[in-house]
Amino acid sequence: MDLMFLTGLLASGVRFAIPLLFAALGETIGQKSGVLNVGLEGIMLVGAFLAVAFSVATGSPWGGLLAAILGGAALGLLHGLFAVRLKVDQIVSGLALILLGLGLSGFGYRLVFAGQPSMRVPGFDRLDLGVLSDLPLLGPLLFSHHALAYLGILLAVGLWWIMTRTGLGLTIRAVGENPKAADSAGIDVDKVRMLCTIFGGAMAGIGGAYLSTAQLAGFVEDMVAGRGFIAIACVVFARWNPLGVLAVALIFGIADAAQIRLQPFFPQVPYQFFVTLPYVLALVALAGAARSSNLPAALTQPYRKS
Amino acid sequence: MMQTNHAAHTTVPVLELAHLSKSYGEVRAVAGLSLSLNPGEVVALLGENGAGKSTVVNMITGMTRPNSGQIRVRGKEVLIASPRDALDRGIGVVHQHYALVGDFTVAETLALGRAGPGRLNRQALHAEVRRVAERIGMQIEAGALIGSLDVAGQQRVEILKALSREVGLLVLDEPTAVLSPEDVARLFDVVRALRADGVAILMVTHRLADVFAVCDRAAVMHSGQLVCDLPVMDVTSEGLISAMISGSTDTVQESERMPGDVMPARQAAPANDAPTRVSVRDLALRRANGSQAVQGLSFDIRAGEIMALAGVDGNGQSELVQCLAGVNLPDGGTAEICNCSSDGPWSPRVLRHAGVAHVPDDRRRQAIISDLSLGANMILSHVFSRRYGRAMLDWSRARDDTSRAIDEYDIRTTGPDQPIGRLSGGNQQKLVLARELLAGPKVILAAHPSRGLDIRTIGAVQNILRQQRDAGAAILLVSADLDEIRALADRVVVLAAGGAFGPVDMAQTDTAQIGAWMAGHT
Ligand SMILES: Nc1ncnc2c1ncn2[C@@H]1O[C@H](COP(=O)(O)OP(=O)(O)OP(=O)(O)O)[C@@H](O)[C@H]1O
Ligand SMILES: [Mg+2]
């Protein structure tokens, strides 16, 4: 394998990693507060659809992004209402979100774009950093991504700082580890969880928007294709550490890029074999990390006063 | 921060309870109780299991609301709606079960809910912890992780937590039950420092020694009523005991004496040829977090012998009991119980079959299911032995057994069908004991069997353990209570500071020595 192949692989690995990164960062915060959202898949689908619809409507990918954030936050709010306020089983509520997301995005797509076989979606352009982007090898690898990619990396660092160094992080961790302790310290457990869940939804919305307006240009039904679940695996594999999430999302992104790029080299192997690669990686990661002691102690447990 | 009003306010009680009542359905948990606490006063709240002490604490601290009566704080009538509300009114509480986050530091624990959302100033936080701790002569490391502290340390953090806000009344629920003698002394130093600072303290306890050591007044409850409220100078242990048991301070009638009063002489030392029932060789155990809990531990327990495992919680006792009960495998070395070896099949099922009974230390998490009835909880340990049938459960037999246990152990309940979570802590413990001893076990793993029990019941439980011993059971008694160890044990092993001392014969040592080992001194 030559150097060109390698940089190409890594650069597209980064691109594949970004949607995972956003969704997984949001999920990390949600889980840190004690709320598991298995419905990321559904939220990402809605985000992907809204981003396309509103990019077309407003003529700018940023308009689409905003719509995806709002839509994701709304679904996060819905999950919070059921799982946090009404104490419905978090898995059940999350599964409902997946189905809802599938239905909403598919239906919405047909409603809005019926009979418009090919339309131009105003997508995100890669950032042009002039000389830097033209550098051989390093240019494509580091300096030619979408603005969202750099935002995601900044977010990972920022969230890590918030979770470990600030009073806000302390509050979120307490709520996910021992809600009773948080409650007795005067913290409104359900409110913190609601806000974290809404944040998680908004982040998954961004992940979906990236898929449909930066990575690809357009919406296809079920285009998230399991990335919502991989994002959850990222959170566990990264042991609930936002910086870890950055690293793990990159690993998964590169694995995804590799499976696509390796396919032509082995025409005799059925392509489905390659497609399963990231999922196998996720399984292995989960089996290894599931018993981690970093698991928020009150994850999936609704909080009821005394 | 802390209240420092001495003379000025001494006439206004910090807290006044007037004709307070609380019923749970038919059960009158507290009936017309009146009590007041002045600044700088330490009041002991005593009473048998189910007398209503925790219910009083819950009403003061906003966990439950009274059905009738008034609560006045510094002369003003108030409604305490939540724990938060109580805190805002200057009422702090240290519950029996601490609410702490394991991977927080001490300083972070105190900052929770008080620091703003922004950057934490660790230096300022640490200084604050040191300042509050120093003020009451408490030793604590601000940067220590909660999970790495023993129970005494965690209790100190709970006290600091209460004191980091302006507190006029501190409620302590059975604070000494889990402490070593040395830590009890330290706790009392803190209590005295607080008293000097004008803080009123209400201390629920089952130990009369606590009353005479630090308390100014003793309030005794019996069946939800206050039957005695006297300065400690004017009471005797006998008077307190009789008030607890019979509700009057008159001398106890001979017929009402506690079963535990008369300590039957040791029937016979276990014969040297009595079979070894438990054998532990070079055992190493790890905690759930991976750290080393026990290393190189070896001892035997023969039939008809009680081996005490002394030490403060957190030194590997629970890991050892978990291992011997088959819940965990050893990390090194071997354990053998009644022909089962940890090198072979080793599980609770196998060991229960072999005749092992297990009274876990974490009652609420490992011993009972709160929502299920007493009868259903009775069945839990006897599923494998099929005492109550196979596929179809023999409920009438379970109910009979439960009813008998209720009589024998004097469990305060409405009957075998009541959910066990409704019982007072001590009464739950009695049912667990009854269940475990039901089938005549060969080996009894008893972790703090009398923790949270009143004096009378402790006597009864100790007698039962003696009977079981005389009937040939090998008993491992995990305890931090020197009186209990002295009363029951034939030999003792002490786990402390990551090491093990002993086993030694009780005849060849004394409680002072055991206490010193528990504190980690050699
Ligand atoms: N939530 C509840 N539902 C029903 N009954 C209850 C409830 N809480 C307490 N009780 C009953 O109220 C009575 C007093 O209980 P309480 O817990 O106050 O006793 P206690 O003095 O603290 O006893 P212990 O020493 O065993 O802790 C008991 O008969 C108990 O069964
Ligand atoms: Mg109680």
PDB file of N, CA, C and O in Angstrom, chain B residues 277-325:
ATOM      1  N   ARG B 277     -15.161 -27.544  59.189  1.00  0.00           N
ATOM      2  CA  ARG B 277     -16.230 -27.262  58.244  1.00  0.00           C
ATOM      3  C   ARG B 277     -15.801 -26.217  57.206  1.00  0.00           C
ATOM      4  O   ARG B 277     -16.206 -26.269  56.055  1.00  0.00           O
ATOM      5  N   VAL B 278     -15.021 -25.252  57.664  1.00  0.00           N
ATOM      6  CA  VAL B 278     -14.565 -24.208  56.756  1.00  0.00           C
ATOM      7  C   VAL B 278     -13.051 -24.170  56.809  1.00  0.00           C
ATOM      8  O   VAL B 278     -12.472 -24.199  57.891  1.00  0.00           O
ATOM      9  N   SER B 279     -12.446 -24.148  55.642  1.00  0.00           N
ATOM     10  CA  SER B 279     -10.998 -24.102  55.614  1.00  0.00           C
ATOM     11  C   SER B 279     -10.552 -23.123  54.541  1.00  0.00           C
ATOM     12  O   SER B 279     -10.925 -23.253  53.383  1.00  0.00           O
ATOM     13  N   VAL B 280      -9.794 -22.131  54.949  1.00  0.00           N
ATOM     14  CA  VAL B 280      -9.349 -21.091  54.027  1.00  0.00           C
ATOM     15  C   VAL B 280      -7.833 -21.109  54.004  1.00  0.00           C
ATOM     16  O   VAL B 280      -7.197 -21.076  55.044  1.00  0.00           O
ATOM     17  N   ARG B 281      -7.245 -21.219  52.816  1.00  0.00           N
ATOM     18  CA  ARG B 281      -5.793 -21.306  52.709  1.00  0.00           C
ATOM     19  C   ARG B 281      -5.245 -20.238  51.779  1.00  0.00           C
ATOM     20  O   ARG B 281      -5.570 -20.229  50.600  1.00  0.00           O
ATOM     21  N   ASP B 282      -4.422 -19.357  52.351  1.00  0.00           N
ATOM     22  CA  ASP B 282      -3.676 -18.419  51.495  1.00  0.00           C
ATOM     23  C   ASP B 282      -4.585 -17.622  50.571  1.00  0.00           C
ATOM     24  O   ASP B 282      -4.241 -17.341  49.427  1.00  0.00           O
ATOM     25  N   LEU B 283      -5.730 -17.252  51.088  1.00  0.00           N
ATOM     26  CA  LEU B 283      -6.761 -16.665  50.241  1.00  0.00           C
ATOM     27  C   LEU B 283      -6.405 -15.233  49.843  1.00  0.00           C
ATOM     28  O   LEU B 283      -5.939 -14.443  50.647  1.00  0.00           O
ATOM     29  N   ALA B 284      -6.601 -14.933  48.562  1.00  0.00           N
ATOM     30  CA  ALA B 284      -6.465 -13.552  48.084  1.00  0.00           C
ATOM     31  C   ALA B 284      -7.783 -13.167  47.427  1.00  0.00           C
ATOM     32  O   ALA B 284      -8.378 -13.949  46.706  1.00  0.00           O
ATOM     33  N   LEU B 285      -8.232 -11.959  47.717  1.00  0.00           N
ATOM     34  CA  LEU B 285      -9.499 -11.495  47.163  1.00  0.00           C
ATOM     35  C   LEU B 285      -9.354 -10.078  46.661  1.00  0.00           C
ATOM     36  O   LEU B 285      -8.598  -9.293  47.223  1.00  0.00           O
ATOM     37  N   ARG B 286     -10.083  -9.780  45.602  1.00  0.00           N
ATOM     38  CA  ARG B 286     -10.079  -8.418  45.065  1.00  0.00           C
ATOM     39  C   ARG B 286     -11.424  -7.753  45.264  1.00  0.00           C
ATOM     40  O   ARG B 286     -12.445  -8.408  45.299  1.00  0.00           O
ATOM     41  N   ARG B 287     -11.394  -6.424  45.370  1.00  0.00           N
ATOM     42  CA  ARG B 287     -12.636  -5.666  45.437  1.00  0.00           C
ATOM     43  C   ARG B 287     -13.194  -5.533  44.031  1.00  0.00           C
ATOM     44  O   ARG B 287     -12.516  -5.820  43.047  1.00  0.00           O
ATOM     45  N   ALA B 288     -14.448  -5.065  43.950  1.00  0.00           N
ATOM     46  CA  ALA B 288     -15.082  -4.887  42.643  1.00  0.00           C
ATOM     47  C   ALA B 288     -14.257  -3.939  41.774  1.00  0.00           C
ATOM     48  O   ALA B 288     -14.197  -4.085  40.563  1.00  0.00           O
ATOM     49  N   ASN B 289     -13.575  -2.981  42.380  1.00  0.00           N
ATOM     50  CA  ASN B 289     -12.796  -2.024  41.595  1.00  0.00           C
ATOM     51  C   ASN B 289     -11.397  -2.537  41.262  1.00  0.00           C
ATOM     52  O   ASN B 289     -10.568  -1.805  40.745  1.00  0.00           O
ATOM     53  N   GLY B 290     -11.127  -3.814  41.618  1.00  0.00           N
ATOM     54  CA  GLY B 290      -9.866  -4.409  41.227  1.00  0.00           C
ATOM     55  C   GLY B 290      -8.772  -4.330  42.273  1.00  0.00           C
ATOM     56  O   GLY B 290      -7.750  -5.002  42.158  1.00  0.00           O
ATOM     57  N   SER B 291      -8.948  -3.513  43.307  1.00  0.00           N
ATOM     58  CA  SER B 291      -7.886  -3.395  44.308  1.00  0.00           C
ATOM     59  C   SER B 291      -7.862  -4.634  45.219  1.00  0.00           C
ATOM     60  O   SER B 291      -8.851  -5.347  45.349  1.00  0.00           O
ATOM     61  N   GLN B 292      -6.689  -4.849  45.829  1.00  0.00           N
ATOM     62  CA  GLN B 292      -6.512  -6.023  46.681  1.00  0.00           C
ATOM     63  C   GLN B 292      -7.263  -5.824  47.996  1.00  0.00           C
ATOM     64  O   GLN B 292      -7.043  -4.831  48.697  1.00  0.00           O
ATOM     65  N   ALA B 293      -8.156  -6.752  48.338  1.00  0.00           N
ATOM     66  CA  ALA B 293      -8.914  -6.606  49.584  1.00  0.00           C
ATOM     67  C   ALA B 293      -8.315  -7.459  50.693  1.00  0.00           C
ATOM     68  O   ALA B 293      -8.186  -7.030  51.830  1.00  0.00           O
ATOM     69  N   VAL B 294      -7.956  -8.701  50.348  1.00  0.00           N
ATOM     70  CA  VAL B 294      -7.442  -9.650  51.335  1.00  0.00           C
ATOM     71  C   VAL B 294      -6.293 -10.395  50.689  1.00  0.00           C
ATOM     72  O   VAL B 294      -6.325 -10.670  49.499  1.00  0.00           O
ATOM     73  N   GLN B 295      -5.280 -10.684  51.473  1.00  0.00           N
ATOM     74  CA  GLN B 295      -4.143 -11.406  50.929  1.00  0.00           C
ATOM     75  C   GLN B 295      -3.610 -12.396  51.962  1.00  0.00           C
ATOM     76  O   GLN B 295      -3.536 -12.069  53.148  1.00  0.00           O
ATOM     77  N   GLY B 296      -3.264 -13.608  51.502  1.00  0.00           N
ATOM     78  CA  GLY B 296      -2.627 -14.584  52.380  1.00  0.00           C
ATOM     79  C   GLY B 296      -3.396 -14.904  53.646  1.00  0.00           C
ATOM     80  O   GLY B 296      -2.811 -15.087  54.699  1.00  0.00           O
ATOM     81  N   LEU B 297      -4.710 -14.979  53.525  1.00  0.00           N
ATOM     82  CA  LEU B 297      -5.528 -15.256  54.715  1.00  0.00           C
ATOM     83  C   LEU B 297      -5.734 -16.764  54.861  1.00  0.00           C
ATOM     84  O   LEU B 297      -6.107 -17.442  53.916  1.00  0.00           O
ATOM     85  N   SER B 298      -5.456 -17.287  56.066  1.00  0.00           N
ATOM     86  CA  SER B 298      -5.669 -18.716  56.326  1.00  0.00           C
ATOM     87  C   SER B 298      -6.325 -18.898  57.689  1.00  0.00           C
ATOM     88  O   SER B 298      -5.905 -18.288  58.664  1.00  0.00           O
ATOM     89  N   PHE B 299      -7.383 -19.688  57.731  1.00  0.00           N
ATOM     90  CA  PHE B 299      -7.960 -20.104  59.012  1.00  0.00           C
ATOM     91  C   PHE B 299      -8.889 -21.282  58.798  1.00  0.00           C
ATOM     92  O   PHE B 299      -9.273 -21.584  57.661  1.00  0.00           O
ATOM     93  N   ASP B 300      -9.215 -21.968  59.895  1.00  0.00           N
ATOM     94  CA  ASP B 300     -10.171 -23.076  59.859  1.00  0.00           C
ATOM     95  C   ASP B 300     -11.296 -22.757  60.837  1.00  0.00           C
ATOM     96  O   ASP B 300     -11.071 -22.091  61.841  1.00  0.00           O
ATOM     97  N   ILE B 301     -12.482 -23.256  60.528  1.00  0.00           N
ATOM     98  CA  ILE B 301     -13.536 -23.216  61.541  1.00  0.00           C
ATOM     99  C   ILE B 301     -14.072 -24.636  61.678  1.00  0.00           C
ATOM    100  O   ILE B 301     -14.448 -25.256  60.683  1.00  0.00           O
ATOM    101  N   ARG B 302     -14.086 -25.109  62.924  1.00  0.00           N
ATOM    102  CA  ARG B 302     -14.587 -26.458  63.141  1.00  0.00           C
ATOM    103  C   ARG B 302     -16.071 -26.419  63.486  1.00  0.00           C
ATOM    104  O   ARG B 302     -16.611 -25.380  63.849  1.00  0.00           O
ATOM    105  N   ALA B 303     -16.703 -27.575  63.393  1.00  0.00           N
ATOM    106  CA  ALA B 303     -18.107 -27.676  63.804  1.00  0.00           C
ATOM    107  C   ALA B 303     -18.194 -27.290  65.276  1.00  0.00           C
ATOM    108  O   ALA B 303     -17.327 -27.645  66.081  1.00  0.00           O
ATOM    109  N   GLY B 304     -19.229 -26.548  65.633  1.00  0.00           N
ATOM    110  CA  GLY B 304     -19.424 -26.174  67.021  1.00  0.00           C
ATOM    111  C   GLY B 304     -18.522 -25.050  67.486  1.00  0.00           C
ATOM    112  O   GLY B 304     -18.204 -24.941  68.672  1.00  0.00           O
ATOM    113  N   GLU B 305     -18.091 -24.220  66.558  1.00  0.00           N
ATOM    114  CA  GLU B 305     -17.166 -23.153  66.915  1.00  0.00           C
ATOM    115  C   GLU B 305     -17.615 -21.841  66.271  1.00  0.00           C
ATOM    116  O   GLU B 305     -18.129 -21.837  65.163  1.00  0.00           O
ATOM    117  N   ILE B 306     -17.403 -20.742  67.003  1.00  0.00           N
ATOM    118  CA  ILE B 306     -17.687 -19.435  66.415  1.00  0.00           C
ATOM    119  C   ILE B 306     -16.373 -18.693  66.214  1.00  0.00           C
ATOM    120  O   ILE B 306     -15.625 -18.468  67.158  1.00  0.00           O
ATOM    121  N   MET B 307     -16.091 -18.392  64.959  1.00  0.00           N
ATOM    122  CA  MET B 307     -14.898 -17.620  64.628  1.00  0.00           C
ATOM    123  C   MET B 307     -15.345 -16.192  64.324  1.00  0.00           C
ATOM    124  O   MET B 307     -16.185 -15.978  63.459  1.00  0.00           O
ATOM    125  N   ALA B 308     -14.789 -15.239  65.044  1.00  0.00           N
ATOM    126  CA  ALA B 308     -15.141 -13.851  64.757  1.00  0.00           C
ATOM    127  C   ALA B 308     -14.186 -13.294  63.718  1.00  0.00           C
ATOM    128  O   ALA B 308     -12.983 -13.545  63.772  1.00  0.00           O
ATOM    129  N   LEU B 309     -14.727 -12.575  62.767  1.00  0.00           N
ATOM    130  CA  LEU B 309     -13.916 -11.856  61.799  1.00  0.00           C
ATOM    131  C   LEU B 309     -14.094 -10.389  62.150  1.00  0.00           C
ATOM    132  O   LEU B 309     -15.093  -9.768  61.800  1.00  0.00           O
ATOM    133  N   ALA B 310     -13.133  -9.867  62.914  1.00  0.00           N
ATOM    134  CA  ALA B 310     -13.306  -8.515  63.430  1.00  0.00           C
ATOM    135  C   ALA B 310     -12.695  -7.512  62.480  1.00  0.00           C
ATOM    136  O   ALA B 310     -11.807  -7.844  61.699  1.00  0.00           O
ATOM    137  N   GLY B 311     -13.165  -6.275  62.562  1.00  0.00           N
ATOM    138  CA  GLY B 311     -12.596  -5.234  61.725  1.00  0.00           C
ATOM    139  C   GLY B 311     -13.651  -4.254  61.285  1.00  0.00           C
ATOM    140  O   GLY B 311     -14.843  -4.559  61.289  1.00  0.00           O
ATOM    141  N   VAL B 312     -13.175  -3.086  60.907  1.00  0.00           N
ATOM    142  CA  VAL B 312     -14.085  -2.059  60.418  1.00  0.00           C
ATOM    143  C   VAL B 312     -14.434  -2.390  58.971  1.00  0.00           C
ATOM    144  O   VAL B 312     -13.601  -2.893  58.229  1.00  0.00           O
ATOM    145  N   ASP B 313     -15.658  -2.088  58.595  1.00  0.00           N
ATOM    146  CA  ASP B 313     -16.093  -2.352  57.217  1.00  0.00           C
ATOM    147  C   ASP B 313     -15.087  -1.810  56.206  1.00  0.00           C
ATOM    148  O   ASP B 313     -14.502  -0.763  56.418  1.00  0.00           O
ATOM    149  N   GLY B 314     -14.936  -2.522  55.111  1.00  0.00           N
ATOM    150  CA  GLY B 314     -14.083  -2.016  54.039  1.00  0.00           C
ATOM    151  C   GLY B 314     -12.693  -2.620  54.061  1.00  0.00           C
ATOM    152  O   GLY B 314     -11.848  -2.269  53.252  1.00  0.00           O
ATOM    153  N   ASN B 315     -12.425  -3.536  54.976  1.00  0.00           N
ATOM    154  CA  ASN B 315     -11.109  -4.171  55.018  1.00  0.00           C
ATOM    155  C   ASN B 315     -11.125  -5.580  54.451  1.00  0.00           C
ATOM    156  O   ASN B 315     -10.251  -6.383  54.756  1.00  0.00           O
ATOM    157  N   GLY B 316     -12.133  -5.874  53.652  1.00  0.00           N
ATOM    158  CA  GLY B 316     -12.168  -7.167  52.982  1.00  0.00           C
ATOM    159  C   GLY B 316     -13.177  -8.139  53.563  1.00  0.00           C
ATOM    160  O   GLY B 316     -13.338  -9.230  53.050  1.00  0.00           O
ATOM    161  N   GLN B 317     -13.871  -7.727  54.627  1.00  0.00           N
ATOM    162  CA  GLN B 317     -14.844  -8.642  55.227  1.00  0.00           C
ATOM    163  C   GLN B 317     -15.927  -9.035  54.238  1.00  0.00           C
ATOM    164  O   GLN B 317     -16.224 -10.214  54.091  1.00  0.00           O
ATOM    165  N   SER B 318     -16.503  -8.020  53.564  1.00  0.00           N
ATOM    166  CA  SER B 318     -17.620  -8.381  52.698  1.00  0.00           C
ATOM    167  C   SER B 318     -17.135  -9.224  51.531  1.00  0.00           C
ATOM    168  O   SER B 318     -17.825 -10.145  51.114  1.00  0.00           O
ATOM    169  N   GLU B 319     -15.914  -8.948  51.035  1.00  0.00           N
ATOM    170  CA  GLU B 319     -15.374  -9.769  49.945  1.00  0.00           C
ATOM    171  C   GLU B 319     -15.203 -11.216  50.406  1.00  0.00           C
ATOM    172  O   GLU B 319     -15.500 -12.153  49.665  1.00  0.00           O
ATOM    173  N   LEU B 320     -14.728 -11.394  51.638  1.00  0.00           N
ATOM    174  CA  LEU B 320     -14.522 -12.748  52.150  1.00  0.00           C
ATOM    175  C   LEU B 320     -15.855 -13.483  52.271  1.00  0.00           C
ATOM    176  O   LEU B 320     -15.987 -14.637  51.839  1.00  0.00           O
ATOM    177  N   VAL B 321     -16.843 -12.812  52.863  1.00  0.00           N
ATOM    178  CA  VAL B 321     -18.132 -13.463  53.036  1.00  0.00           C
ATOM    179  C   VAL B 321     -18.754 -13.785  51.677  1.00  0.00           C
ATOM    180  O   VAL B 321     -19.289 -14.868  51.470  1.00  0.00           O
ATOM    181  N   GLN B 322     -18.643 -12.837  50.744  1.00  0.00           N
ATOM    182  CA  GLN B 322     -19.158 -13.077  49.394  1.00  0.00           C
ATOM    183  C   GLN B 322     -18.503 -14.312  48.786  1.00  0.00           C
ATOM    184  O   GLN B 322     -19.152 -15.112  48.125  1.00  0.00           O
ATOM    185  N   CYS B 323     -17.223 -14.436  49.002  1.00  0.00           N
ATOM    186  CA  CYS B 323     -16.496 -15.572  48.444  1.00  0.00           C
ATOM    187  C   CYS B 323     -16.958 -16.863  49.102  1.00  0.00           C
ATOM    188  O   CYS B 323     -17.262 -17.841  48.429  1.00  0.00           O
ATOM    189  N   LEU B 324     -17.035 -16.865  50.427  1.00  0.00           N
ATOM    190  CA  LEU B 324     -17.426 -18.092  51.116  1.00  0.00           C
ATOM    191  C   LEU B 324     -18.885 -18.465  50.830  1.00  0.00           C
ATOM    192  O   LEU B 324     -19.270 -19.615  50.958  1.00  0.00           O
ATOM    193  N   ALA B 325     -19.686 -17.465  50.447  1.00  0.00           N
ATOM    194  CA  ALA B 325     -21.080 -17.763  50.115  1.00  0.00           C
ATOM    195  C   ALA B 325     -21.206 -18.238  48.672  1.00  0.00           C
ATOM    196  O   ALA B 325     -22.278 -18.599  48.231  1.00  0.00           O
TER     197      ALA B 325
END
